[in-house]
mmCIF file of C-alpha atoms in Angstrom:
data_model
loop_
_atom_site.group_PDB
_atom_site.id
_atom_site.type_symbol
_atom_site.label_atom_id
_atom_site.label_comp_id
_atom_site.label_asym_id
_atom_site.label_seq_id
_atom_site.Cartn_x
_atom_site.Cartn_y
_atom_site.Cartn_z
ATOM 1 C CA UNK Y 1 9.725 -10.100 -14.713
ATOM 2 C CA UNK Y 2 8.704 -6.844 -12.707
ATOM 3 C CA UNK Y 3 6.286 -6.568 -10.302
ATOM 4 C CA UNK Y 4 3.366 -3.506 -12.052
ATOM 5 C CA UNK Y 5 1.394 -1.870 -9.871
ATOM 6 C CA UNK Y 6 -1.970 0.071 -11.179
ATOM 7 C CA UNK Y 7 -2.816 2.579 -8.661
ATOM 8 C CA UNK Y 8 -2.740 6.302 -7.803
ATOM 9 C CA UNK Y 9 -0.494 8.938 -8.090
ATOM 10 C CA UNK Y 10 -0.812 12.238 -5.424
ATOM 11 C CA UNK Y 11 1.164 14.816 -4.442
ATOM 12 C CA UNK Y 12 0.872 15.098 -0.602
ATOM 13 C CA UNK Y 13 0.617 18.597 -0.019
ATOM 14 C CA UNK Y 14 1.039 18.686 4.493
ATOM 15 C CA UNK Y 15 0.478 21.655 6.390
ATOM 16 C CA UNK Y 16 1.473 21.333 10.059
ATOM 17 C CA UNK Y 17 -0.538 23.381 12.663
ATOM 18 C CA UNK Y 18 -1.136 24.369 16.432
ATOM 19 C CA UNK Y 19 -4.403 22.673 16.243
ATOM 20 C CA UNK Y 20 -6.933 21.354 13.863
ATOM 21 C CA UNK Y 21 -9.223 24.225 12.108
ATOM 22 C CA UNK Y 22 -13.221 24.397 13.423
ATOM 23 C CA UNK Y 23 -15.921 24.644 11.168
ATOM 24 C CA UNK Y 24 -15.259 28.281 9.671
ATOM 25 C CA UNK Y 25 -12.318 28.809 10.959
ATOM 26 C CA UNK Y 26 -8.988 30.148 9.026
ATOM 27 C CA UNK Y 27 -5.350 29.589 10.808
ATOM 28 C CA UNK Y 28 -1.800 29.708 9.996
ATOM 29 C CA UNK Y 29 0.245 26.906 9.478
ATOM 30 C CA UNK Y 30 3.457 26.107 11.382
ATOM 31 C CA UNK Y 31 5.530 24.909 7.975
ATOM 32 C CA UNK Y 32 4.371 23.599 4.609
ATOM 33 C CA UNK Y 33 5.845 20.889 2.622
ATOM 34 C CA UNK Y 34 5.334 19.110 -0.735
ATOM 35 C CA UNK Y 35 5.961 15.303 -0.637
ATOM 36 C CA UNK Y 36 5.061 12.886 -3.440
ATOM 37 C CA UNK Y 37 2.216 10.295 -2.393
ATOM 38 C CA UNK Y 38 -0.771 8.452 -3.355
ATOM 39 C CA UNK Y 39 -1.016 4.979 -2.285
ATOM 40 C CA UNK Y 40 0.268 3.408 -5.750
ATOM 41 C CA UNK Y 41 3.039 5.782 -5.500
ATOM 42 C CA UNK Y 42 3.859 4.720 -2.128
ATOM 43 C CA UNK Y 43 3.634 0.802 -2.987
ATOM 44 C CA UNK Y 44 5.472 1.340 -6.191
ATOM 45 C CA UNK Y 45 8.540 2.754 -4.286
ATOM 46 C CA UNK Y 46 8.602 0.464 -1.652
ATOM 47 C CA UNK Y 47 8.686 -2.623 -3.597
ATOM 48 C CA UNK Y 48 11.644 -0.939 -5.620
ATOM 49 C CA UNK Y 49 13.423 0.103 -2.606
ATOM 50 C CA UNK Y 50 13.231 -3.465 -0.971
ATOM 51 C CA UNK Y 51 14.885 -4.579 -4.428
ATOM 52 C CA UNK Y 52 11.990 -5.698 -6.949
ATOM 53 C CA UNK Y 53 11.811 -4.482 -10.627
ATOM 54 C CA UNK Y 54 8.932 -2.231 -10.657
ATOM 55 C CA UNK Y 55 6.546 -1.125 -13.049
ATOM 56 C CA UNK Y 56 4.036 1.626 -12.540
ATOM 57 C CA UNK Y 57 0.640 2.029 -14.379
ATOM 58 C CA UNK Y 58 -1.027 5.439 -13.200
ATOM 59 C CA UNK Y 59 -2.394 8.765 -14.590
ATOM 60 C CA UNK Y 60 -1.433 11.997 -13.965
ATOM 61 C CA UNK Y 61 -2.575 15.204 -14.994
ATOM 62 C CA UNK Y 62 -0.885 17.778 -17.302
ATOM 63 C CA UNK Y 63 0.714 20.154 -15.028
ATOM 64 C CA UNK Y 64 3.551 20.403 -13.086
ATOM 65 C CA UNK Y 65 2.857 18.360 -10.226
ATOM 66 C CA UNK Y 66 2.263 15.021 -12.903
ATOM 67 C CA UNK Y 67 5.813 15.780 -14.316
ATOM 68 C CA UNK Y 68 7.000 16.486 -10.816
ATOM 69 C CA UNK Y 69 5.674 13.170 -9.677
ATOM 70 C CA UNK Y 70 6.735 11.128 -12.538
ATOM 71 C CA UNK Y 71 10.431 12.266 -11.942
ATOM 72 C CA UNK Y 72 10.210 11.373 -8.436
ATOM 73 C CA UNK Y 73 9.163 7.688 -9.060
ATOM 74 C CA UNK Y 74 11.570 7.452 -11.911
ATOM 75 C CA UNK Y 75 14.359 8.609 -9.681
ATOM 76 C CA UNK Y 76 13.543 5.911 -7.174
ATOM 77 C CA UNK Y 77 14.191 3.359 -10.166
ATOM 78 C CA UNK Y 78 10.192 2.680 -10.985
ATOM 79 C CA UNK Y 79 9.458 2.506 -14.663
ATOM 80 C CA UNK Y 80 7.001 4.738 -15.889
ATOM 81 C CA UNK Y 81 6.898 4.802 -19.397
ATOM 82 C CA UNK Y 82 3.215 3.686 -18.647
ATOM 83 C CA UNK Y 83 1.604 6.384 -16.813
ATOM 84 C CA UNK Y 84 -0.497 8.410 -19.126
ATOM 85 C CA UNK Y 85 -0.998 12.344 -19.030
ATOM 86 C CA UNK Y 86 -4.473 13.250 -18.994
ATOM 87 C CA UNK Y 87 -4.903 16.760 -20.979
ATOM 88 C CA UNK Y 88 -6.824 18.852 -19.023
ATOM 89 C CA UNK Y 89 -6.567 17.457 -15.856
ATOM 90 C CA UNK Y 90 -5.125 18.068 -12.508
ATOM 91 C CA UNK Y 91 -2.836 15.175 -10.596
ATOM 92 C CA UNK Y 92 -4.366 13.919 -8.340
ATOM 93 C CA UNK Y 93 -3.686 15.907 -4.354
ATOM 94 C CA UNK Y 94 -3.998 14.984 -0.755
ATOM 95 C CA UNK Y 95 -4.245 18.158 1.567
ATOM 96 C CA UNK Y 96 -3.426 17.120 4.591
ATOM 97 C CA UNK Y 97 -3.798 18.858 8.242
ATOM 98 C CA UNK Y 98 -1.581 17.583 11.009
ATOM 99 C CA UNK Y 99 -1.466 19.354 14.811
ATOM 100 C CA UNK Y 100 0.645 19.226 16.730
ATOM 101 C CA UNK Y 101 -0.200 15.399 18.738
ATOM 102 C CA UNK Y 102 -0.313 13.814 15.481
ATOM 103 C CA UNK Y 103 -3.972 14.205 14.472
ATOM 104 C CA UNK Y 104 -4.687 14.653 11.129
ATOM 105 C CA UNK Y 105 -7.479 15.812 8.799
ATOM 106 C CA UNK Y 106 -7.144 14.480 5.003
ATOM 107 C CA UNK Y 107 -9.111 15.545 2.021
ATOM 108 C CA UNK Y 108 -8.239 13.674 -1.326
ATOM 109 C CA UNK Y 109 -9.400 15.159 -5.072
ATOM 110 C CA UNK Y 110 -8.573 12.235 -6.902
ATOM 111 C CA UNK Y 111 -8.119 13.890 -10.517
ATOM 112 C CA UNK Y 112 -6.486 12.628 -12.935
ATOM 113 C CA UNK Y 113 -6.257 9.222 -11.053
ATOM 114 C CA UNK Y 114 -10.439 8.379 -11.974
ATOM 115 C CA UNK Y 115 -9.242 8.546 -15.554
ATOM 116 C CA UNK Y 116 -7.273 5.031 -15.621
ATOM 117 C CA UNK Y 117 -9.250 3.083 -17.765
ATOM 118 C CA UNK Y 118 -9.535 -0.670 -17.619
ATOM 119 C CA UNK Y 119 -7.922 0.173 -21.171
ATOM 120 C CA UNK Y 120 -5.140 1.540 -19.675
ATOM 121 C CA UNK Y 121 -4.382 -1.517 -17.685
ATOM 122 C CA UNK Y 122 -5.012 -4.799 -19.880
ATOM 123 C CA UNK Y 123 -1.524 -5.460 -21.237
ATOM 124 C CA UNK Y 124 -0.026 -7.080 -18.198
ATOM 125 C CA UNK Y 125 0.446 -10.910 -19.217
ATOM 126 C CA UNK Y 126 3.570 -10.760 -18.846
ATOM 127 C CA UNK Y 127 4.155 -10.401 -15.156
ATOM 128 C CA UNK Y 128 4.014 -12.664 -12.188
ATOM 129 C CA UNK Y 129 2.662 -10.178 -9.488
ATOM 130 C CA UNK Y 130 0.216 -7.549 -10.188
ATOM 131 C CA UNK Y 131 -0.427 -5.082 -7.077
ATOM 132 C CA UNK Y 132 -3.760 -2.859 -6.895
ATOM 133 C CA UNK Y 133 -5.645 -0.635 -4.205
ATOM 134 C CA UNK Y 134 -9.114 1.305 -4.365
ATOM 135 C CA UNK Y 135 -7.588 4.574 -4.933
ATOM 136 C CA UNK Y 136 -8.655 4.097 -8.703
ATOM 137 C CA UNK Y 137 -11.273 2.857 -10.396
ATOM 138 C CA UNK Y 138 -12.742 -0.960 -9.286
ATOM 139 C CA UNK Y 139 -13.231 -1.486 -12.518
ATOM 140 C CA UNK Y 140 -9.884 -0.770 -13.784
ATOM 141 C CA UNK Y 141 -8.626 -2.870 -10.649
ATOM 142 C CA UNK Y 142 -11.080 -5.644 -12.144
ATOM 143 C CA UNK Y 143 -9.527 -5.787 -15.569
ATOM 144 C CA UNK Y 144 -6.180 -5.801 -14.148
ATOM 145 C CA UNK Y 145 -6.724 -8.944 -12.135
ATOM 146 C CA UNK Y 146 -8.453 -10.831 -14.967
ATOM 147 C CA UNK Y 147 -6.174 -10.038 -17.839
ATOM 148 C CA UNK Y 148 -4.535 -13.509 -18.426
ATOM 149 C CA UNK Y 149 -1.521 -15.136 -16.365
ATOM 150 C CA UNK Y 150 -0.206 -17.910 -15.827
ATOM 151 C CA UNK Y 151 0.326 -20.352 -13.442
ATOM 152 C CA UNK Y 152 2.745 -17.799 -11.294
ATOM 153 C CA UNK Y 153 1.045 -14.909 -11.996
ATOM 154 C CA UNK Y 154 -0.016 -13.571 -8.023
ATOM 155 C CA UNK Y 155 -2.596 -10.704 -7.918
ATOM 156 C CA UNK Y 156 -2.180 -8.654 -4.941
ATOM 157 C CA UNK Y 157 -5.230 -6.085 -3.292
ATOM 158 C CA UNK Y 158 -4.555 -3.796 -0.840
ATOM 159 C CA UNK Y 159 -8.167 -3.327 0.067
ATOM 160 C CA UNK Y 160 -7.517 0.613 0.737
ATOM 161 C CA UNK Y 161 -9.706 2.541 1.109
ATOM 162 C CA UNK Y 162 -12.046 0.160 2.324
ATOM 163 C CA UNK Y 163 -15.081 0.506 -0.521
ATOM 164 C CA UNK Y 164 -17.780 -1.936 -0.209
ATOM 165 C CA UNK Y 165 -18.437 -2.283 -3.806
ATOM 166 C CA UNK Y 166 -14.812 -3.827 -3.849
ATOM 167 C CA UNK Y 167 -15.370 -7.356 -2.060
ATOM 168 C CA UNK Y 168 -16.479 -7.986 -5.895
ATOM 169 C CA UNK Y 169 -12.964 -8.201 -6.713
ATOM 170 C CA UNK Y 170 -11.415 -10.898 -3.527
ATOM 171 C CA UNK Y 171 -12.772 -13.381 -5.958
ATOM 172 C CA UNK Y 172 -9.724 -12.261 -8.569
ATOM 173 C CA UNK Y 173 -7.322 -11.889 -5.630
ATOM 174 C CA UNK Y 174 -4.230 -14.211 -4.362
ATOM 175 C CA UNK Y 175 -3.361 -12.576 -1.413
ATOM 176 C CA UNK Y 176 -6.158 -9.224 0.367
ATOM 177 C CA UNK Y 177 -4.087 -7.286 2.295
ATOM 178 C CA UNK Y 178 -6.252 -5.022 4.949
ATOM 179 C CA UNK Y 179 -5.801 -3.310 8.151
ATOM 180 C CA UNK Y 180 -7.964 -3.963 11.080
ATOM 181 C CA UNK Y 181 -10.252 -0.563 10.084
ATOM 182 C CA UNK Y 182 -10.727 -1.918 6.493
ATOM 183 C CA UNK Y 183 -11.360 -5.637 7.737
ATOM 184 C CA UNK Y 184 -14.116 -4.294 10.265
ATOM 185 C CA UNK Y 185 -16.189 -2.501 7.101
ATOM 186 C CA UNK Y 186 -15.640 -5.909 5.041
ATOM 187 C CA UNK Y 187 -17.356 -8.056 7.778
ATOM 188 C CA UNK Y 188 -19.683 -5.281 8.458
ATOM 189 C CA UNK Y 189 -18.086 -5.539 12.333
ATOM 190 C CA UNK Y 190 -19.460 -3.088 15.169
ATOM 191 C CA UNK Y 191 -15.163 -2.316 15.861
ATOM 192 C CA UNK Y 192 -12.408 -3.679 14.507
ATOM 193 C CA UNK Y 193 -10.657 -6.095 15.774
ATOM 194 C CA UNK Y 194 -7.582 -5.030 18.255
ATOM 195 C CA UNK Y 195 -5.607 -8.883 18.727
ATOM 196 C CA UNK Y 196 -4.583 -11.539 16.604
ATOM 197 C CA UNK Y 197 -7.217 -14.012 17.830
ATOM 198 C CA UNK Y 198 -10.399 -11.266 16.594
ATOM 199 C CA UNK Y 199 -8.525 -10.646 13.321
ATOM 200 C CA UNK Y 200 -8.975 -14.210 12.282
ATOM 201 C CA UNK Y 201 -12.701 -13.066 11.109
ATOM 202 C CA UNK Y 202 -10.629 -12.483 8.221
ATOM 203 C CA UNK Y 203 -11.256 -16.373 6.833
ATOM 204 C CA UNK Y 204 -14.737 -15.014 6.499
ATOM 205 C CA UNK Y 205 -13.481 -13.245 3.498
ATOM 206 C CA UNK Y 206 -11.608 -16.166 1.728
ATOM 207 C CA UNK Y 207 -12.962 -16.991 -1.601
ATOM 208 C CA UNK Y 208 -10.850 -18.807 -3.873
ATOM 209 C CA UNK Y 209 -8.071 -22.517 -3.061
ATOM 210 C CA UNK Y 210 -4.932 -21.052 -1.282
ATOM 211 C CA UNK Y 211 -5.509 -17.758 -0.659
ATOM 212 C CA UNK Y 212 -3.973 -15.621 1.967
ATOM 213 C CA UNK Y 213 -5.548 -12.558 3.393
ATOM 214 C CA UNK Y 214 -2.838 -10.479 5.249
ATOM 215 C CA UNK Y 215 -4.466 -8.181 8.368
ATOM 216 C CA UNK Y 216 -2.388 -5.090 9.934
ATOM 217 C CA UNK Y 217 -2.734 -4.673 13.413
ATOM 218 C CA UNK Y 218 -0.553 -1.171 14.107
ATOM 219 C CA UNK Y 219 1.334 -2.181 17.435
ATOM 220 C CA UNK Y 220 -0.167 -5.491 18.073
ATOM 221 C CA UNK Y 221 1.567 -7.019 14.566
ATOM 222 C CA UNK Y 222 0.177 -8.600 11.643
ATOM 223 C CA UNK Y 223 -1.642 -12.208 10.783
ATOM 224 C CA UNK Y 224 -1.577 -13.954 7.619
ATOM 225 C CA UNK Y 225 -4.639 -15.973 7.327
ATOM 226 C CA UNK Y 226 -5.271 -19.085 5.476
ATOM 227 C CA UNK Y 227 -8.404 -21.463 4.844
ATOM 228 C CA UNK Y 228 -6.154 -23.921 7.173
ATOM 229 C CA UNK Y 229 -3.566 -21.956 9.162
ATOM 230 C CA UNK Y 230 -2.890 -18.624 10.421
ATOM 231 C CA UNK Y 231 0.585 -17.040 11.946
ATOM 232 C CA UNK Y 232 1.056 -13.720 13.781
ATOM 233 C CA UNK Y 233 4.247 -11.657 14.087
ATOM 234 C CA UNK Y 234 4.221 -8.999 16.622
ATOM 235 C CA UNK Y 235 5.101 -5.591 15.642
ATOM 236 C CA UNK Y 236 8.975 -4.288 16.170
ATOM 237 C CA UNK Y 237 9.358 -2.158 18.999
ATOM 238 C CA UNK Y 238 10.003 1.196 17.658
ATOM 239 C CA UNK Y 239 8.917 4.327 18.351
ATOM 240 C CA UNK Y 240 7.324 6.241 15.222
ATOM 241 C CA UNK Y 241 8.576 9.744 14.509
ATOM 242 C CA UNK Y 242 6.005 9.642 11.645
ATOM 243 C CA UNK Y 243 3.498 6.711 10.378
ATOM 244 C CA UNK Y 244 2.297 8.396 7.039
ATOM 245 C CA UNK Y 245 3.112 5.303 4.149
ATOM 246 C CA UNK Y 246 3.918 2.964 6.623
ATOM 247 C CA UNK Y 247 1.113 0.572 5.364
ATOM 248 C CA UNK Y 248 1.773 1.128 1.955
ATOM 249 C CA UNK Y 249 5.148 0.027 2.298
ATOM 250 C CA UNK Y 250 4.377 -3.148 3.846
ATOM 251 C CA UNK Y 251 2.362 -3.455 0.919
ATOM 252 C CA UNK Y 252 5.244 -3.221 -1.429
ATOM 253 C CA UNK Y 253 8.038 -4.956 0.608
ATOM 254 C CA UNK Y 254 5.690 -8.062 0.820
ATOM 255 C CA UNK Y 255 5.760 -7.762 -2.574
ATOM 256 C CA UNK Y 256 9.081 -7.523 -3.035
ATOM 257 C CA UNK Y 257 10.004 -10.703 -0.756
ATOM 258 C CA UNK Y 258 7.506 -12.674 -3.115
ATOM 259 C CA UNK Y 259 9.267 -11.661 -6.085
ATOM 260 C CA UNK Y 260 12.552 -12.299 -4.921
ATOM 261 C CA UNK Y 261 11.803 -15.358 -3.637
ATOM 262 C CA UNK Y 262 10.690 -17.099 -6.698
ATOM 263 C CA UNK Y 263 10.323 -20.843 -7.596
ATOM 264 C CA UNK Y 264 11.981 -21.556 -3.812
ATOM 265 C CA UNK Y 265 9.017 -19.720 -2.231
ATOM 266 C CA UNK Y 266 8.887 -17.972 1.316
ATOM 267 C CA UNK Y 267 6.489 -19.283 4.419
ATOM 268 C CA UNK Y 268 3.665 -16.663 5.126
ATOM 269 C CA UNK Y 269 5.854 -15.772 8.276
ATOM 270 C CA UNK Y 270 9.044 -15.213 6.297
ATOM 271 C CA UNK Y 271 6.504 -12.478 4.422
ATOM 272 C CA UNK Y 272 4.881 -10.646 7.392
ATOM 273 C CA UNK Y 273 8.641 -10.849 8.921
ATOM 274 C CA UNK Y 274 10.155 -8.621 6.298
ATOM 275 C CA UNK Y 275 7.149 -6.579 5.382
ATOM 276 C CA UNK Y 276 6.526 -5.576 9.510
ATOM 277 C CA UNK Y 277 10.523 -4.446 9.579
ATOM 278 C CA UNK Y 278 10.014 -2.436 6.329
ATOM 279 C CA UNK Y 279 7.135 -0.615 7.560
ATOM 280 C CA UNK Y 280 8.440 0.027 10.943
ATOM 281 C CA UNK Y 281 11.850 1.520 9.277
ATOM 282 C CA UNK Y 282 9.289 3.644 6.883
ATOM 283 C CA UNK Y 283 7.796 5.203 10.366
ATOM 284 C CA UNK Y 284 11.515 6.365 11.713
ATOM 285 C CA UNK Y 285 11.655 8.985 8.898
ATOM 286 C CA UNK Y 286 9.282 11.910 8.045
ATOM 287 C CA UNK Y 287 7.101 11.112 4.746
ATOM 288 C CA UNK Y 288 6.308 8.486 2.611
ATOM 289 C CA UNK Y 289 8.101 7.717 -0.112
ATOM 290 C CA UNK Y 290 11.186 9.418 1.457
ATOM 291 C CA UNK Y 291 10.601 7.384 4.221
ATOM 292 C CA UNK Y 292 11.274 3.950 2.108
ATOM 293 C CA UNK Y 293 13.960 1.579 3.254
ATOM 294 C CA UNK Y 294 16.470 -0.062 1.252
ATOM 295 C CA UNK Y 295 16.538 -3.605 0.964
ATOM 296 C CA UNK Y 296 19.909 -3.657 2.859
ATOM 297 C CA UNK Y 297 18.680 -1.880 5.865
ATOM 298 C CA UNK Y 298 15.249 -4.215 6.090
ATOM 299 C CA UNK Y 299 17.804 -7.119 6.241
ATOM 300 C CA UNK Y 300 20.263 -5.388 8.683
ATOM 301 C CA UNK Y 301 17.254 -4.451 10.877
ATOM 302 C CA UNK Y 302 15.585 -8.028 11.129
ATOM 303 C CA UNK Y 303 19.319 -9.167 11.474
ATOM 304 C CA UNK Y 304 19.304 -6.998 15.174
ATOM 305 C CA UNK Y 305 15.547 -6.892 15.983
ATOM 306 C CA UNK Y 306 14.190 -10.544 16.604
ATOM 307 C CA UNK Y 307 10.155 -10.681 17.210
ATOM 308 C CA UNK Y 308 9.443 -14.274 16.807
ATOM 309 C CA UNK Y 309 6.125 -15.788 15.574
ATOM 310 C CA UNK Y 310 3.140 -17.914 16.556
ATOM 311 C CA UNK Y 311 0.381 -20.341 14.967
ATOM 312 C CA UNK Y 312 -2.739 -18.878 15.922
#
């Protein structure tokens, strides 16, 4: 069965500069570039790259970036017979700013992606994982989570962006995945939490028997955190040429690894293993979805890049 993901749809539309614009400023950029994007995108891409059957539920609007962005995730092998066309509207864009030291400044219009309906999403009962994030509606995320399973159905959040209204839907969730940003505006924390030992504030956020909340550290790793354990796996030691959709493809291999794993099962640091090498292969190449690694090359990198792990 494939894994679906309901989420957003954006062209990424990246303008690199000297430096960042001040208030009333107007400057030149460097180069332009068009990239498809949007974190449901991004997820959606991943998990087919890493070798899952993938199903995409999304809206786009009716001009040429939506049929520009539906060919792109059809030629990475996602399905998308179900993302709707919304007459009238415009896909869904993220203008982004980058200087020259990396800094960025984003502004989102989400268009056509605030127009999937929780009636867009309800026909799902036949698939074991069902992925999400907060780039659409919370509602439509909610009746995605509670349309009927069964006992191997697996509902995945990626808590992104972090909304507040949102903790309404851990309660429908099988495994929260946040980053250490996102986790500190859950808990309402004054930072957020830069080791292993901090981001185990995450069990604050458990809700429901056997559920896993996954926290992203950046270069100090990742913990997977359960009502009675937690592990850590350091990061890989890389150096990123360019982070954009690294998180999102953790997201998505994770995913993958769960759905390939089936009735056998895979131990919380066989997950973070194979998800942390996806994402650091995603930051050695410029983009996003571009940037996605091939199953293949996750396995040859873990095969030559050993980082161990640790209860915690």
């Amino acid at each position: 069965m494939p894994i679906v993901v309901a989420g957003s749809i954006n062209v990424d539309l990246i303008q690199s500069v000297e430096a960042l614009p001040r208030p009333g400023e107007t400057i030149l950029a460097l180069a332009s570039a068009r990239l498809p994007g949007g974190k449901g995108a991004n997820q959606a891409v991943a998990a087919a790259r890493a070798g899952a059957a993938v199903r995409m539920i999304g809206a786009v609007g009716d001009d040429e970036s939506g049929a520009w962005m539906v060919a792109q995730l059809a030629a990475a092998d996602v399905t998308t017979k179900d993302i709707a066309t919304i007459e009238g509207a415009l896909t869904g864009a993220a203008y982004i700013a980058v200087d020259r030291s990396g800094e960025n400044q984003i502004i989102v219009a989400s268009g056509a992606n605030t127009s999937l309906s929780p009636a867009m999403v309800g026909a799902v009962a036949d698939t074991e994982i069902r992925v999400a994030q907060l780039e659409v509606p919370v509602a439509t995320v909610a009746t995605f989570f509670a349309a009927p399973g069964d006992g191997q159905t697996r509902r995945v959040l990626n808590a992104a962006p972090a909304l507040p209204e949102a903790i309404s839907l851990f309660a429908l969730t099988d495994i929260l995945i946040v980053n250490q940003h996102e986790l500190a505006v859950f808990l309402d924390l004054d930072r957020p939490p830069s080791t292993p030992q901090e981001a185990l504030a995450a069990r604050a956020l458990i809700c429901r028997e056997n559920q896993l909340i996954v926290v992203t550290l950046g270069a100090s790793g990742a913990i997977a955190v359960r009502a009675d354990s937690a592990v850590h796996v350091p990061a890989f030691p890389v150096v990123p040429l360019d982070a954009i959709g690294a998180g999102d493809c953790f997201v998505g291999a994770l995913c993958a690894m769960l759905d390939q794993a089936g009735e056998a099962g895979v131990t919380d640091e066989g997950l973070l293993t194979f998800a942390s090498a996806a994402a650091a292969l995603c930051t050695q190449k410029p983009g996003a979805i571009p940037a996605m690694p091939l199953r293949s090359e996750i396995e040859a990198f873990i095969a030559t890049h050993v980082t161990g792990s640790r209860p915690i």
